[in-house]
Amino acid sequence: MVAFEKVWSPTIKNDISALKAWNHWDKGINPQLQDSEKFRCSENCDFKIIAANVFTKLKDQKVSPYFKSANKDQQHDPNCDRIVGQIAKRQYDNGETSSTYGRKQNTVKLGFDLTTGLQPTQISVNSIPTLPEPLVLKNRKSNSNGNTAAKPNYNRPAQIKSIERLVSYFQDWRAGDKSLKLIDKNNNRISFDDVFIDLGDNKELSVNQSLIYFGNAYVKRFKANMDIFYLSFTGEHKLTSGLSSKISIGINTKNVSNRFKKMLNNKADIFESNNSNPEAYFEAFVYGKLSESEEKTAKVTGEKFKTIQLSLENSKQNNLQWNFVIY
């Protein structure tokens, strides 16, 4: 679930960051914050927010305090200040390009084919057709004097190589920002649901498609090699062929950044100390392709079996984390 830099506190009737809320609680400035815990997205939006590690002593914190959405299925109010601001900001910037996607205003174009995966060259923002602008945005473009707002000066589009920003747009769309439009490499209009596959909805899964799979997950260490972690999605999953199994991905921490390794360690510590702790589970997004594994033999029973394999797309040495987004 998306983390929020600042949220609205009905208790103090103001926006507040997670770190400031923790400081207020820790120093007794606003101890009533903990009593209500009624954080919201913004003053005019009832989107519920959870405070994580905000009311935890420093010595007991595995990660810094942060805010996150309370429920992945909730929607922002139609006039939410945060959503309106995001839409307006995208209307005036130069967009972004990467090997994964391109964005021009509120239109997002995939940089990969759903079957063949990432292509060797980046897409151009200029190749993205801008869809008609909603009337509500046109009405919001004027400042308080009725003049058209000045366009900010951006020197160049951002170069982002991971799936993180694409996932953030999906999260915004899922939470109610329907101004976002998604098109494929051939400029055909598609849905975010065509690209983001929810592993928790019990639908049969197809193989050999380059998609972003997401669901409730946990991390644990491979005891025989402490450099290896397994990220596993909860529950059984089923292919159209009828094969059912869990989906797990091995991650060699020698091929990830120190920051990503630290996060895996924190998640594994929580799971291995108490796997019934809700904090041991998180929403994970992985860009990859499903297939059936080769036939294996169970060591104890000798029974033949196969599993569902999720191979990472375009993963390179020291950059495995580009395929993952973990909340």
CSV table of C-alpha atoms in Angstrom, one decimal:
chain,number,residue,atom,x,y,z
A,1,MET,CA,0.0,0.0,0.0
A,2,VAL,CA,1.2,3.5,-0.9
A,3,ALA,CA,3.0,5.5,1.8
A,4,PHE,CA,2.0,9.1,2.4
A,5,GLU,CA,4.4,11.9,3.2
A,6,LYS,CA,1.8,13.9,5.1
A,7,VAL,CA,-1.8,13.2,6.1
A,8,TRP,CA,-4.7,15.0,7.8
A,9,SER,CA,-5.1,14.7,11.6
A,10,PRO,CA,-8.7,15.6,12.8
A,11,THR,CA,-7.2,15.7,16.3
A,12,ILE,CA,-4.9,18.6,15.7
A,13,LYS,CA,-6.8,19.8,12.6
A,14,ASN,CA,-3.8,20.1,10.4
A,15,ASP,CA,-1.5,18.1,8.1
A,16,ILE,CA,1.3,16.2,9.8
A,17,SER,CA,4.2,14.0,8.7
A,18,ALA,CA,4.8,10.6,10.3
A,19,LEU,CA,8.1,11.7,11.8
A,20,LYS,CA,6.6,14.9,13.3
A,21,ALA,CA,3.6,12.8,14.7
A,22,TRP,CA,6.1,10.5,16.3
A,23,ASN,CA,8.1,13.4,17.8
A,24,HIS,CA,4.9,14.9,19.2
A,25,TRP,CA,3.9,11.6,20.7
A,26,ASP,CA,7.4,10.7,22.0
A,27,LYS,CA,7.9,14.1,23.6
A,28,GLY,CA,4.4,14.4,25.0
A,29,ILE,CA,3.5,17.4,22.8
A,30,ASN,CA,0.3,15.9,21.4
A,31,PRO,CA,-0.2,12.6,23.3
A,32,GLN,CA,-3.9,12.7,22.2
A,33,LEU,CA,-2.7,11.7,18.7
A,34,GLN,CA,-2.4,8.1,19.8
A,35,ASP,CA,-5.8,8.2,21.5
A,36,SER,CA,-7.7,8.9,18.2
A,37,GLU,CA,-5.4,7.4,15.5
A,38,LYS,CA,-8.0,8.9,13.1
A,39,PHE,CA,-5.7,10.0,10.3
A,40,ARG,CA,-7.2,10.8,6.9
A,41,CYS,CA,-5.8,11.5,3.5
A,42,SER,CA,-6.8,15.2,3.5
A,43,GLU,CA,-9.2,17.5,5.2
A,44,ASN,CA,-11.9,16.9,2.6
A,45,CYS,CA,-11.2,13.1,2.1
A,46,ASP,CA,-12.2,10.3,4.4
A,47,PHE,CA,-9.6,7.9,2.9
A,48,LYS,CA,-8.4,6.1,6.1
A,49,ILE,CA,-4.7,6.1,7.0
A,50,ILE,CA,-2.7,3.8,9.3
A,51,ALA,CA,0.2,5.1,11.3
A,52,ALA,CA,3.0,2.6,11.3
A,53,ASN,CA,5.7,2.8,13.9
A,54,VAL,CA,4.4,6.3,14.8
A,55,PHE,CA,3.5,5.2,18.3
A,56,THR,CA,6.6,3.0,18.9
A,57,LYS,CA,9.7,3.8,20.9
A,58,LEU,CA,12.8,4.3,18.8
A,59,LYS,CA,14.5,1.2,20.2
A,60,ASP,CA,11.7,-1.0,19.1
A,61,GLN,CA,11.4,0.4,15.5
A,62,LYS,CA,12.5,-1.8,12.6
A,63,VAL,CA,11.9,1.0,10.1
A,64,SER,CA,11.2,4.7,10.4
A,65,PRO,CA,7.6,5.9,11.1
A,66,TYR,CA,5.4,6.2,8.1
A,67,PHE,CA,1.7,6.5,7.0
A,68,LYS,CA,0.0,4.0,4.7
A,69,SER,CA,-3.5,3.4,3.5
A,70,ALA,CA,-5.6,1.3,5.8
A,71,ASN,CA,-7.3,-0.7,3.1
A,72,LYS,CA,-6.1,-1.3,-0.5
A,73,ASP,CA,-9.7,-1.4,-1.8
A,74,GLN,CA,-10.9,2.0,-0.4
A,75,GLN,CA,-11.5,5.0,-2.6
A,76,HIS,CA,-10.6,8.7,-2.2
A,77,ASP,CA,-13.5,11.2,-2.2
A,78,PRO,CA,-14.2,12.7,-5.6
A,79,ASN,CA,-12.9,16.2,-4.6
A,80,CYS,CA,-10.0,14.9,-2.6
A,81,ASP,CA,-7.3,17.7,-2.4
A,82,ARG,CA,-4.5,15.2,-2.9
A,83,ILE,CA,-6.0,13.6,-6.0
A,84,VAL,CA,-7.0,16.9,-7.6
A,85,GLY,CA,-3.5,18.2,-6.9
A,86,GLN,CA,-1.9,15.2,-8.5
A,87,ILE,CA,-4.0,15.5,-11.6
A,88,ALA,CA,-3.3,19.2,-12.0
A,89,LYS,CA,0.4,18.7,-11.5
A,90,ARG,CA,0.6,16.0,-14.2
A,91,GLN,CA,-1.2,18.4,-16.6
A,92,TYR,CA,1.6,20.9,-16.5
A,93,ASP,CA,4.8,18.8,-16.5
A,94,ASN,CA,6.9,17.3,-19.3
A,95,GLY,CA,6.2,13.7,-18.4
A,96,GLU,CA,8.6,10.9,-17.8
A,97,THR,CA,10.2,8.1,-19.8
A,98,SER,CA,11.9,4.9,-18.9
A,99,SER,CA,12.3,1.4,-20.3
A,100,THR,CA,9.1,0.4,-18.4
A,101,TYR,CA,6.7,3.2,-19.3
A,102,GLY,CA,6.3,6.7,-20.5
A,103,ARG,CA,3.9,9.3,-19.3
A,104,LYS,CA,2.6,12.5,-20.9
A,105,GLN,CA,0.3,14.4,-18.7
A,106,ASN,CA,-2.3,11.9,-17.5
A,107,THR,CA,-1.7,9.3,-20.2
A,108,VAL,CA,0.6,6.4,-19.4
A,109,LYS,CA,2.1,4.3,-22.2
A,110,LEU,CA,3.7,0.9,-21.5
A,111,GLY,CA,7.3,0.4,-22.6
A,112,PHE,CA,6.9,-3.3,-22.8
A,113,ASP,CA,4.9,-5.8,-24.7
A,114,LEU,CA,2.6,-8.1,-22.7
A,115,THR,CA,4.1,-11.2,-24.3
A,116,THR,CA,7.7,-10.4,-25.2
A,117,GLY,CA,8.5,-8.1,-22.3
A,118,LEU,CA,10.8,-5.1,-22.3
A,119,GLN,CA,12.2,-3.9,-25.6
A,120,PRO,CA,15.8,-2.8,-26.0
A,121,THR,CA,15.0,0.9,-26.7
A,122,GLN,CA,13.2,3.4,-24.5
A,123,ILE,CA,9.9,4.9,-25.6
A,124,SER,CA,9.5,8.6,-26.3
A,125,VAL,CA,7.1,10.8,-24.3
A,126,ASN,CA,6.3,12.6,-27.6
A,127,SER,CA,4.9,9.3,-29.0
A,128,ILE,CA,2.2,9.3,-26.4
A,129,PRO,CA,-1.1,10.7,-27.6
A,130,THR,CA,-2.8,13.0,-25.0
A,131,LEU,CA,-6.4,12.0,-24.4
A,132,PRO,CA,-9.1,14.7,-24.1
A,133,GLU,CA,-8.8,16.6,-20.9
A,134,PRO,CA,-11.7,16.4,-18.4
A,135,LEU,CA,-13.7,19.6,-18.1
A,136,VAL,CA,-13.2,19.7,-14.4
A,137,LEU,CA,-9.4,20.1,-14.9
A,138,LYS,CA,-9.9,22.9,-17.4
A,139,ASN,CA,-11.9,24.7,-14.8
A,140,ARG,CA,-9.2,24.3,-12.2
A,141,LYS,CA,-6.4,25.6,-14.3
A,142,SER,CA,-7.1,29.3,-13.5
A,143,ASN,CA,-5.6,31.0,-10.4
A,144,SER,CA,-7.6,33.0,-7.9
A,145,ASN,CA,-7.5,36.0,-10.3
A,146,GLY,CA,-8.9,34.0,-13.2
A,147,ASN,CA,-5.6,33.9,-15.1
A,148,THR,CA,-4.1,30.8,-16.6
A,149,ALA,CA,-1.5,29.3,-14.3
A,150,ALA,CA,2.1,29.5,-15.5
A,151,LYS,CA,3.6,26.3,-16.7
A,152,PRO,CA,6.6,25.2,-14.6
A,153,ASN,CA,10.0,24.9,-16.3
A,154,TYR,CA,11.3,21.3,-16.4
A,155,ASN,CA,14.7,20.8,-17.9
A,156,ARG,CA,14.2,17.1,-18.8
A,157,PRO,CA,12.0,14.2,-18.1
A,158,ALA,CA,12.9,11.8,-15.3
A,159,GLN,CA,14.8,8.6,-16.2
A,160,ILE,CA,13.3,5.9,-14.1
A,161,LYS,CA,14.3,2.2,-14.7
A,162,SER,CA,12.2,0.4,-12.1
A,163,ILE,CA,8.5,-0.4,-12.0
A,164,GLU,CA,8.0,1.8,-8.9
A,165,ARG,CA,6.4,4.8,-10.5
A,166,LEU,CA,4.2,2.6,-12.8
A,167,VAL,CA,3.0,0.9,-9.7
A,168,SER,CA,2.3,4.2,-8.0
A,169,TYR,CA,0.1,5.2,-10.9
A,170,PHE,CA,-1.8,1.9,-10.6
A,171,GLN,CA,-2.3,2.6,-6.9
A,172,ASP,CA,-3.6,6.1,-7.6
A,173,TRP,CA,-6.0,4.7,-10.3
A,174,ARG,CA,-7.2,1.9,-8.0
A,175,ALA,CA,-7.8,4.5,-5.2
A,176,GLY,CA,-10.0,6.6,-7.4
A,177,ASP,CA,-7.9,8.7,-9.8
A,178,LYS,CA,-9.7,7.8,-13.0
A,179,SER,CA,-8.0,10.7,-14.9
A,180,LEU,CA,-5.1,8.2,-15.5
A,181,LYS,CA,-5.3,6.5,-18.9
A,182,LEU,CA,-3.3,3.5,-19.9
A,183,ILE,CA,-2.3,2.6,-23.5
A,184,ASP,CA,-0.2,-0.2,-24.9
A,185,LYS,CA,2.9,0.1,-27.2
A,186,ASN,CA,0.6,0.4,-30.2
A,187,ASN,CA,-1.4,3.3,-28.6
A,188,ASN,CA,-4.4,1.0,-27.9
A,189,ARG,CA,-6.4,1.9,-24.8
A,190,ILE,CA,-6.2,-0.8,-22.2
A,191,SER,CA,-7.0,-1.2,-18.5
A,192,PHE,CA,-4.6,-1.2,-15.6
A,193,ASP,CA,-6.3,-4.6,-14.8
A,194,ASP,CA,-4.8,-6.0,-18.0
A,195,VAL,CA,-1.3,-5.4,-16.7
A,196,PHE,CA,-1.6,-5.7,-12.9
A,197,ILE,CA,-2.7,-9.2,-11.9
A,198,ASP,CA,-4.1,-9.6,-8.4
A,199,LEU,CA,-2.9,-13.0,-7.1
A,200,GLY,CA,-5.5,-12.8,-4.3
A,201,ASP,CA,-8.6,-12.9,-6.5
A,202,ASN,CA,-8.5,-16.7,-7.2
A,203,LYS,CA,-8.6,-16.4,-11.0
A,204,GLU,CA,-6.8,-18.9,-13.1
A,205,LEU,CA,-3.5,-17.5,-14.4
A,206,SER,CA,-2.0,-17.7,-17.8
A,207,VAL,CA,1.7,-18.4,-18.6
A,208,ASN,CA,4.2,-16.6,-20.8
A,209,GLN,CA,2.9,-13.1,-20.3
A,210,SER,CA,5.1,-10.2,-19.0
A,211,LEU,CA,2.9,-8.7,-16.4
A,212,ILE,CA,3.0,-7.2,-12.9
A,213,TYR,CA,1.8,-9.7,-10.3
A,214,PHE,CA,0.8,-8.5,-6.9
A,215,GLY,CA,-0.7,-9.7,-3.7
A,216,ASN,CA,-0.2,-10.4,0.0
A,217,ALA,CA,3.3,-11.7,0.7
A,218,TYR,CA,6.0,-12.4,3.3
A,219,VAL,CA,9.8,-12.9,3.3
A,220,LYS,CA,11.9,-15.6,5.0
A,221,ARG,CA,15.5,-16.6,4.8
A,222,PHE,CA,16.9,-19.7,3.1
A,223,LYS,CA,18.7,-21.4,6.1
A,224,ALA,CA,21.3,-23.1,3.9
A,225,ASN,CA,22.5,-19.8,2.4
A,226,MET,CA,21.8,-16.7,4.4
A,227,ASP,CA,22.3,-14.5,1.3
A,228,ILE,CA,19.1,-16.0,-0.2
A,229,PHE,CA,15.7,-14.8,0.7
A,230,TYR,CA,12.3,-16.2,-0.5
A,231,LEU,CA,9.5,-13.8,-1.2
A,232,SER,CA,6.3,-15.9,-1.1
A,233,PHE,CA,2.8,-14.9,-2.0
A,234,THR,CA,0.2,-16.2,0.5
A,235,GLY,CA,-2.3,-18.9,-0.6
A,236,GLU,CA,-2.4,-21.4,-3.5
A,237,HIS,CA,-2.5,-20.2,-7.1
A,238,LYS,CA,-3.7,-22.0,-10.2
A,239,LEU,CA,-2.8,-21.9,-13.9
A,240,THR,CA,-5.3,-22.4,-16.7
A,241,SER,CA,-3.6,-25.8,-17.2
A,242,GLY,CA,-4.9,-26.9,-13.7
A,243,LEU,CA,-1.5,-26.8,-12.0
A,244,SER,CA,-1.8,-25.4,-8.4
A,245,SER,CA,1.0,-24.3,-6.1
A,246,LYS,CA,2.4,-21.4,-4.1
A,247,ILE,CA,4.4,-18.7,-5.9
A,248,SER,CA,7.8,-17.9,-4.4
A,249,ILE,CA,10.8,-16.0,-5.8
A,250,GLY,CA,14.4,-16.5,-4.6
A,251,ILE,CA,16.3,-13.3,-4.1
A,252,ASN,CA,20.1,-13.3,-3.8
A,253,THR,CA,21.0,-10.3,-1.7
A,254,LYS,CA,24.4,-10.1,-3.4
A,255,ASN,CA,22.5,-8.8,-6.4
A,256,VAL,CA,20.5,-6.0,-4.7
A,257,SER,CA,21.2,-2.6,-3.2
A,258,ASN,CA,22.0,-2.4,0.5
A,259,ARG,CA,18.7,-0.5,1.1
A,260,PHE,CA,16.7,-3.3,-0.5
A,261,LYS,CA,18.7,-5.9,1.5
A,262,LYS,CA,18.0,-4.1,4.7
A,263,MET,CA,14.2,-4.0,4.0
A,264,LEU,CA,14.3,-7.8,3.3
A,265,ASN,CA,16.1,-8.4,6.6
A,266,ASN,CA,13.5,-6.3,8.5
A,267,LYS,CA,10.6,-8.2,6.9
A,268,ALA,CA,12.2,-11.6,7.5
A,269,ASP,CA,13.0,-10.7,11.2
A,270,ILE,CA,9.3,-9.9,11.8
A,271,PHE,CA,8.0,-13.0,10.0
A,272,GLU,CA,10.5,-15.4,11.6
A,273,SER,CA,9.9,-14.0,15.1
A,274,ASN,CA,6.1,-14.3,14.8
A,275,ASN,CA,4.4,-15.3,11.6
A,276,SER,CA,1.0,-14.4,13.0
A,277,ASN,CA,2.0,-10.8,13.3
A,278,PRO,CA,0.1,-8.7,10.7
A,279,GLU,CA,3.2,-6.6,10.2
A,280,ALA,CA,5.0,-9.7,8.8
A,281,TYR,CA,2.8,-9.4,5.7
A,282,PHE,CA,2.8,-6.8,3.0
A,283,GLU,CA,1.6,-6.0,-0.5
A,284,ALA,CA,4.3,-6.9,-3.1
A,285,PHE,CA,4.4,-6.2,-6.8
A,286,VAL,CA,6.7,-8.2,-9.1
A,287,TYR,CA,7.3,-7.7,-12.8
A,288,GLY,CA,7.8,-11.1,-14.3
A,289,LYS,CA,6.4,-14.0,-16.3
A,290,LEU,CA,4.7,-17.2,-15.1
A,291,SER,CA,5.6,-20.7,-16.3
A,292,GLU,CA,5.5,-24.3,-15.1
A,293,SER,CA,8.7,-25.5,-13.5
A,294,GLU,CA,10.4,-28.7,-14.6
A,295,GLU,CA,9.2,-31.9,-13.0
A,296,LYS,CA,10.8,-32.4,-9.5
A,297,THR,CA,10.9,-35.3,-7.1
A,298,ALA,CA,9.9,-35.0,-3.4
A,299,LYS,CA,12.8,-36.1,-1.2
A,300,VAL,CA,10.6,-37.8,1.4
A,301,THR,CA,7.8,-39.4,-0.7
A,302,GLY,CA,9.5,-39.7,-4.1
A,303,GLU,CA,6.4,-38.1,-5.6
A,304,LYS,CA,6.7,-36.2,-8.9
A,305,PHE,CA,5.5,-32.7,-8.9
A,306,LYS,CA,5.7,-29.3,-10.6
A,307,THR,CA,5.3,-25.7,-9.3
A,308,ILE,CA,4.3,-22.4,-10.7
A,309,GLN,CA,7.5,-20.4,-11.4
A,310,LEU,CA,7.7,-16.6,-11.6
A,311,SER,CA,10.8,-15.5,-13.5
A,312,LEU,CA,11.8,-11.9,-13.3
A,313,GLU,CA,11.7,-9.8,-16.4
A,314,ASN,CA,14.8,-7.9,-17.6
A,315,SER,CA,16.6,-8.6,-14.3
A,316,LYS,CA,20.3,-7.6,-14.4
A,317,GLN,CA,23.2,-8.2,-12.0
A,318,ASN,CA,22.9,-5.9,-9.0
A,319,ASN,CA,19.5,-4.6,-10.1
A,320,LEU,CA,17.0,-7.3,-9.1
A,321,GLN,CA,15.2,-4.8,-6.9
A,322,TRP,CA,14.0,-3.0,-10.1
A,323,ASN,CA,11.5,-5.8,-10.5
A,324,PHE,CA,10.0,-5.4,-7.0
A,325,VAL,CA,7.8,-2.9,-5.2
A,326,ILE,CA,7.1,-3.8,-1.6
A,327,TYR,CA,4.8,-1.8,0.7
